[in-house]
Amino acid sequence: WFSAYPSPLCLEYLRIMSQHAVGKAENQGASTWWGACRLLACLTNIFMIIGMYLEYLWAADWPELPAHCEYRSTLAWLDLADCFHRYTFSHAMLRGQNLTIFAFVGALVAACLTMVEHQRVRRLTSLLKLHAVKASGAEDPAQQCLKYLSVYSRLMDLAFPGVLLLVPFNLERPVMHYGCTLLVVSAMVGGVVAYATMPLAAAAGLSDQEEPTNELHDWAKRHQSLKWKAGVIIALHFVLPATAAVHHFAWLDATGRLFGLCEVSAILSYQIFLATFVADDFAASKFAPMPSPTRKVAASLIAGL
């Protein structure tokens, strides 16, 4: 009877069973794979950046600085920027096969991070939309979070592939290189600020001392611990031009190395920031277990009565 004459109740039961299986796989098994993918991508990128830069410093195979750098205070901005190449990661990319390595590894990392961030943002968006329905209002913090999250997602979609533009537009094409660098840095910093400043704790109704009691509370708790990391990233982007100014006036080898170290630290800070989201990927659905299919069918029958 069940297979020969599928009643609407049977079809509804099968539909709910399939949704339950898919949802269970997404909430439990898939999150582990997304977290592993994020960790692998971030660690690969970090090791690539550090490895390239250390090899560049160890080889010390760089050309002499242009003679006009002695008169840098009177130079046009493009000529002035040419004097600051040494000890930067952009300069290290030109050594040997580094551009090819960066293009290959960077493409894989960008694709991986784009996928895991879409998955993570999609999960948080669904939680916020559910909360926004329960607490509808013009000044609902959940609605504000959705706007912040949308801005963050679009900026990350711009930043991840934008990094790959630095391969064809390297320092040998300085105008395009600086333009692409400005685009990527603006997108990354803007995304960090948008994500860190969204009122997720208010949307979840979580106070500082309160322990998480549901999945959105748990997410908000992790978000609160992320704010100081965002502050460090923003601070680095103020330290970087400060070290450039010190190097401009002191013009010592030590100040040049300090400027390069700050630049590489700023690049690595993006990777570390993205790696911290692995806690979101690995978070178990312990606060919101999915109801069993039998209970859902019973609930639908009771609702029909």
GROMACS .gro file of C-alpha atoms in nm:
model
  305
    1TRP     CA    1   0.000   0.000   0.000
    2PHE     CA    2   0.279   0.241   0.095
    3SER     CA    3   0.462   0.206  -0.239
    4ALA     CA    4   0.172   0.133  -0.471
    5TYR     CA    5  -0.060   0.410  -0.355
    6PRO     CA    6   0.152   0.693  -0.210
    7SER     CA    7  -0.089   0.911  -0.016
    8PRO     CA    8  -0.015   1.280   0.049
    9LEU     CA    9   0.083   1.186   0.404
   10CYS     CA   10   0.338   0.934   0.275
   11LEU     CA   11   0.486   1.187   0.032
   12GLU     CA   12   0.503   1.444   0.309
   13TYR     CA   13   0.678   1.192   0.531
   14LEU     CA   14   0.936   1.111   0.261
   15ARG     CA   15   0.998   1.481   0.196
   16ILE     CA   16   1.057   1.553   0.564
   17MET     CA   17   1.282   1.247   0.596
   18SER     CA   18   1.501   1.369   0.308
   19GLN     CA   19   1.515   1.723   0.449
   20HIS     CA   20   1.610   1.581   0.786
   21ALA     CA   21   1.892   1.372   0.637
   22VAL     CA   22   2.030   1.663   0.434
   23GLY     CA   23   2.004   1.901   0.727
   24LYS     CA   24   2.174   1.658   0.962
   25ALA     CA   25   2.462   1.610   0.717
   26GLU     CA   26   2.499   1.986   0.671
   27ASN     CA   27   2.490   2.065   1.043
   28GLN     CA   28   2.720   1.784   1.161
   29GLY     CA   29   2.936   1.632   0.889
   30ALA     CA   30   2.971   1.914   0.638
   31SER     CA   31   3.088   2.167   0.897
   32THR     CA   32   3.392   1.949   0.967
   33TRP     CA   33   3.490   1.949   0.601
   34TRP     CA   34   3.440   2.325   0.570
   35GLY     CA   35   3.657   2.379   0.878
   36ALA     CA   36   3.930   2.150   0.748
   37CYS     CA   37   3.920   2.327   0.411
   38ARG     CA   38   3.954   2.668   0.578
   39LEU     CA   39   4.245   2.557   0.797
   40LEU     CA   40   4.428   2.402   0.504
   41ALA     CA   41   4.378   2.711   0.287
   42CYS     CA   42   4.487   2.961   0.554
   43LEU     CA   43   4.788   2.759   0.668
   44THR     CA   44   4.899   2.702   0.309
   45ASN     CA   45   4.878   3.073   0.235
   46ILE     CA   46   5.058   3.170   0.556
   47PHE     CA   47   5.344   2.927   0.494
   48MET     CA   48   5.372   3.039   0.132
   49ILE     CA   49   5.394   3.407   0.227
   50ILE     CA   50   5.644   3.349   0.508
   51GLY     CA   51   5.851   3.109   0.298
   52MET     CA   52   5.872   3.346   0.002
   53TYR     CA   53   5.963   3.642   0.218
   54LEU     CA   54   6.227   3.464   0.426
   55GLU     CA   55   6.391   3.323   0.113
   56TYR     CA   56   6.389   3.673  -0.037
   57LEU     CA   57   6.560   3.818   0.270
   58TRP     CA   58   6.808   3.531   0.291
   59ALA     CA   59   6.909   3.562  -0.077
   60ALA     CA   60   6.955   3.941  -0.048
   61ASP     CA   61   6.949   3.951  -0.428
   62TRP     CA   62   6.803   4.291  -0.497
   63PRO     CA   63   6.919   4.570  -0.729
   64GLU     CA   64   7.070   4.893  -0.608
   65LEU     CA   65   6.825   5.167  -0.520
   66PRO     CA   66   6.781   5.431  -0.791
   67ALA     CA   67   7.008   5.731  -0.755
   68HIS     CA   68   6.712   5.970  -0.748
   69CYS     CA   69   6.604   5.823  -0.413
   70GLU     CA   70   6.857   6.052  -0.247
   71TYR     CA   71   6.628   6.338  -0.348
   72ARG     CA   72   6.306   6.154  -0.256
   73SER     CA   73   6.143   6.458  -0.095
   74THR     CA   74   6.112   6.623  -0.436
   75LEU     CA   75   6.006   6.319  -0.637
   76ALA     CA   76   5.670   6.250  -0.797
   77TRP     CA   77   5.464   5.986  -0.614
   78LEU     CA   78   5.539   5.706  -0.861
   79ASP     CA   79   5.914   5.765  -0.846
   80LEU     CA   80   5.894   5.795  -0.468
   81ALA     CA   81   5.709   5.463  -0.441
   82ASP     CA   82   5.984   5.303  -0.650
   83CYS     CA   83   6.229   5.386  -0.371
   84PHE     CA   84   6.031   5.182  -0.114
   85HIS     CA   85   6.022   4.848  -0.300
   86ARG     CA   86   6.309   4.683  -0.116
   87TYR     CA   87   6.204   4.453   0.172
   88THR     CA   88   5.838   4.449   0.063
   89PHE     CA   89   5.647   4.132  -0.022
   90SER     CA   90   5.553   4.281  -0.360
   91HIS     CA   91   5.924   4.290  -0.442
   92ALA     CA   92   5.973   3.936  -0.312
   93MET     CA   93   5.705   3.814  -0.555
   94LEU     CA   94   5.929   3.907  -0.849
   95ARG     CA   95   6.207   3.671  -0.740
   96GLY     CA   96   6.250   3.342  -0.929
   97GLN     CA   97   5.926   3.151  -0.985
   98ASN     CA   98   5.742   3.321  -0.700
   99LEU     CA   99   5.482   3.477  -0.929
  100THR     CA  100   5.392   3.136  -1.071
  101ILE     CA  101   5.374   2.980  -0.723
  102PHE     CA  102   5.165   3.271  -0.597
  103ALA     CA  103   4.924   3.241  -0.892
  104PHE     CA  104   4.875   2.864  -0.851
  105VAL     CA  105   4.849   2.851  -0.472
  106GLY     CA  106   4.659   3.179  -0.454
  107ALA     CA  107   4.393   3.059  -0.698
  108LEU     CA  108   4.329   2.743  -0.494
  109VAL     CA  109   4.322   2.935  -0.167
  110ALA     CA  110   4.090   3.203  -0.307
  111ALA     CA  111   3.846   2.940  -0.437
  112CYS     CA  112   3.852   2.751  -0.108
  113LEU     CA  113   3.802   3.060   0.109
  114THR     CA  114   3.522   3.185  -0.115
  115MET     CA  115   3.334   2.857  -0.073
  116VAL     CA  116   3.379   2.829   0.303
  117GLU     CA  117   3.288   3.193   0.362
  118HIS     CA  118   2.972   3.159   0.152
  119GLN     CA  119   2.876   2.855   0.357
  120ARG     CA  120   2.949   3.027   0.689
  121VAL     CA  121   2.768   3.350   0.594
  122ARG     CA  122   2.471   3.149   0.466
  123ARG     CA  123   2.440   2.971   0.800
  124LEU     CA  124   2.457   3.291   1.004
  125THR     CA  125   2.214   3.461   0.767
  126SER     CA  126   1.958   3.184   0.818
  127LEU     CA  127   1.988   3.219   1.197
  128LEU     CA  128   1.948   3.596   1.180
  129LYS     CA  129   1.648   3.575   0.947
  130LEU     CA  130   1.479   3.334   1.186
  131HIS     CA  131   1.547   3.569   1.476
  132ALA     CA  132   1.433   3.871   1.272
  133VAL     CA  133   1.096   3.703   1.210
  134LYS     CA  134   1.051   3.638   1.581
  135ALA     CA  135   1.148   3.993   1.679
  136SER     CA  136   1.021   4.204   1.392
  137GLY     CA  137   1.068   4.577   1.422
  138ALA     CA  138   1.208   4.880   1.244
  139GLU     CA  139   1.518   4.894   1.466
  140ASP     CA  140   1.563   4.520   1.495
  141PRO     CA  141   1.939   4.446   1.547
  142ALA     CA  142   1.899   4.124   1.349
  143GLN     CA  143   1.797   4.323   1.042
  144GLN     CA  144   2.098   4.551   1.092
  145CYS     CA  145   2.325   4.247   1.117
  146LEU     CA  146   2.188   4.114   0.789
  147LYS     CA  147   2.285   4.441   0.618
  148TYR     CA  148   2.635   4.435   0.770
  149LEU     CA  149   2.673   4.070   0.673
  150SER     CA  150   2.569   4.143   0.315
  151VAL     CA  151   2.832   4.418   0.288
  152TYR     CA  152   3.095   4.188   0.439
  153SER     CA  153   3.015   3.906   0.197
  154ARG     CA  154   3.034   4.131  -0.109
  155LEU     CA  155   3.365   4.280   0.001
  156MET     CA  156   3.515   3.934   0.055
  157ASP     CA  157   3.391   3.829  -0.289
  158LEU     CA  158   3.588   4.124  -0.424
  159ALA     CA  159   3.901   4.076  -0.212
  160PHE     CA  160   3.966   3.702  -0.267
  161PRO     CA  161   3.990   3.705  -0.648
  162GLY     CA  162   4.129   4.059  -0.641
  163VAL     CA  163   4.451   3.930  -0.484
  164LEU     CA  164   4.519   3.728  -0.800
  165LEU     CA  165   4.529   4.051  -1.003
  166LEU     CA  166   4.864   4.122  -0.835
  167VAL     CA  167   5.018   3.848  -1.050
  168PRO     CA  168   4.973   4.014  -1.392
  169PHE     CA  169   4.979   4.362  -1.237
  170ASN     CA  170   5.300   4.325  -1.038
  171LEU     CA  171   5.560   4.590  -0.962
  172GLU     CA  172   5.670   4.591  -1.325
  173ARG     CA  173   5.334   4.760  -1.394
  174PRO     CA  174   5.340   4.999  -1.097
  175VAL     CA  175   5.026   5.204  -1.162
  176MET     CA  176   4.805   4.896  -1.199
  177HIS     CA  177   4.985   4.726  -0.911
  178TYR     CA  178   4.916   5.007  -0.667
  179GLY     CA  179   4.558   5.035  -0.791
  180CYS     CA  180   4.493   4.663  -0.737
  181THR     CA  181   4.665   4.674  -0.398
  182LEU     CA  182   4.444   4.965  -0.290
  183LEU     CA  183   4.135   4.776  -0.411
  184VAL     CA  184   4.223   4.456  -0.220
  185VAL     CA  185   4.330   4.633   0.100
  186SER     CA  186   4.016   4.851   0.099
  187ALA     CA  187   3.794   4.546   0.051
  188MET     CA  188   3.968   4.344   0.324
  189VAL     CA  189   3.978   4.624   0.581
  190GLY     CA  190   3.621   4.727   0.497
  191GLY     CA  191   3.508   4.367   0.538
  192VAL     CA  192   3.686   4.333   0.873
  193VAL     CA  193   3.526   4.655   1.000
  194ALA     CA  194   3.179   4.559   0.873
  195TYR     CA  195   3.191   4.216   1.033
  196ALA     CA  196   3.342   4.326   1.364
  197THR     CA  197   3.100   4.616   1.415
  198MET     CA  198   2.771   4.441   1.339
  199PRO     CA  199   2.552   4.424   1.653
  200LEU     CA  200   2.538   4.046   1.670
  201ALA     CA  201   2.523   4.029   2.052
  202ALA     CA  202   2.225   4.266   2.053
  203ALA     CA  203   2.057   4.065   1.780
  204ALA     CA  204   2.103   3.747   1.982
  205GLY     CA  205   2.001   3.918   2.309
  206LEU     CA  206   2.327   3.809   2.473
  207SER     CA  207   2.484   4.004   2.761
  208ASP     CA  208   2.857   3.999   2.845
  209GLN     CA  209   2.819   3.767   3.145
  210GLU     CA  210   2.547   3.545   3.003
  211GLU     CA  211   2.630   3.193   2.889
  212PRO     CA  212   2.514   3.086   2.540
  213THR     CA  213   2.183   2.899   2.541
  214ASN     CA  214   2.121   2.861   2.165
  215GLU     CA  215   2.318   2.860   1.842
  216LEU     CA  216   2.287   3.234   1.776
  217HIS     CA  217   2.404   3.305   2.134
  218ASP     CA  218   2.703   3.080   2.073
  219TRP     CA  219   2.781   3.262   1.749
  220ALA     CA  220   2.752   3.601   1.921
  221LYS     CA  221   2.990   3.490   2.195
  222ARG     CA  222   3.255   3.400   1.939
  223HIS     CA  223   3.191   3.729   1.760
  224GLN     CA  224   3.261   3.926   2.079
  225SER     CA  225   3.603   3.763   2.116
  226LEU     CA  226   3.683   3.858   1.756
  227LYS     CA  227   3.666   4.234   1.802
  228TRP     CA  228   4.011   4.280   1.953
  229LYS     CA  229   4.163   4.087   1.659
  230ALA     CA  230   3.992   4.328   1.421
  231GLY     CA  231   4.137   4.614   1.627
  232VAL     CA  232   4.488   4.475   1.580
  233ILE     CA  233   4.436   4.459   1.202
  234ILE     CA  234   4.317   4.820   1.190
  235ALA     CA  235   4.607   4.929   1.410
  236LEU     CA  236   4.855   4.762   1.173
  237HIS     CA  237   4.721   4.976   0.889
  238PHE     CA  238   4.806   5.286   1.089
  239VAL     CA  239   5.148   5.154   1.189
  240LEU     CA  240   5.236   5.073   0.827
  241PRO     CA  241   5.229   5.433   0.693
  242ALA     CA  242   5.397   5.548   1.013
  243THR     CA  243   5.692   5.314   0.952
  244ALA     CA  244   5.701   5.432   0.589
  245ALA     CA  245   5.731   5.791   0.712
  246VAL     CA  246   6.009   5.693   0.955
  247HIS     CA  247   6.194   5.517   0.674
  248HIS     CA  248   6.146   5.818   0.445
  249PHE     CA  249   6.322   6.051   0.689
  250ALA     CA  250   6.575   5.811   0.846
  251TRP     CA  251   6.653   5.617   0.526
  252LEU     CA  252   6.835   5.338   0.704
  253ASP     CA  253   6.851   4.969   0.625
  254ALA     CA  254   6.690   4.895   0.961
  255THR     CA  255   6.393   5.125   0.896
  256GLY     CA  256   6.347   4.971   0.551
  257ARG     CA  257   6.336   4.625   0.704
  258LEU     CA  258   6.089   4.748   0.966
  259PHE     CA  259   5.862   4.883   0.694
  260GLY     CA  260   5.876   4.552   0.505
  261LEU     CA  261   5.804   4.356   0.823
  262CYS     CA  262   5.496   4.569   0.894
  263GLU     CA  263   5.371   4.519   0.538
  264VAL     CA  264   5.406   4.139   0.561
  265SER     CA  265   5.244   4.143   0.907
  266ALA     CA  266   4.943   4.328   0.763
  267ILE     CA  267   4.913   4.068   0.487
  268LEU     CA  268   4.934   3.782   0.736
  269SER     CA  269   4.679   3.947   0.963
  270TYR     CA  270   4.409   3.891   0.699
  271GLN     CA  271   4.488   3.520   0.691
  272ILE     CA  272   4.482   3.490   1.069
  273PHE     CA  273   4.151   3.678   1.084
  274LEU     CA  274   3.992   3.440   0.833
  275ALA     CA  275   4.143   3.139   1.011
  276THR     CA  276   3.969   3.233   1.338
  277PHE     CA  277   3.634   3.162   1.170
  278VAL     CA  278   3.721   2.793   1.184
  279ALA     CA  279   3.541   2.791   1.520
  280ASP     CA  280   3.220   2.878   1.333
  281ASP     CA  281   3.284   2.599   1.082
  282PHE     CA  282   3.347   2.335   1.347
  283ALA     CA  283   3.070   2.450   1.582
  284ALA     CA  284   2.835   2.159   1.650
  285SER     CA  285   2.460   2.209   1.628
  286LYS     CA  286   2.425   2.133   2.000
  287PHE     CA  287   2.186   2.422   2.071
  288ALA     CA  288   1.933   2.357   1.793
  289PRO     CA  289   1.897   1.986   1.720
  290MET     CA  290   1.669   1.914   1.430
  291PRO     CA  291   1.331   1.766   1.530
  292SER     CA  292   1.274   1.406   1.431
  293PRO     CA  293   1.070   1.335   1.115
  294THR     CA  294   0.803   1.154   1.318
  295ARG     CA  295   0.749   1.458   1.537
  296LYS     CA  296   0.723   1.682   1.229
  297VAL     CA  297   0.460   1.457   1.073
  298ALA     CA  298   0.268   1.447   1.400
  299ALA     CA  299   0.287   1.824   1.425
  300SER     CA  300   0.156   1.864   1.069
  301LEU     CA  301  -0.132   1.623   1.141
  302ILE     CA  302  -0.225   1.809   1.460
  303ALA     CA  303  -0.210   2.139   1.272
  304GLY     CA  304  -0.441   1.992   1.006
  305LEU     CA  305  -0.692   1.887   1.270
   0.00000   0.00000   0.00000
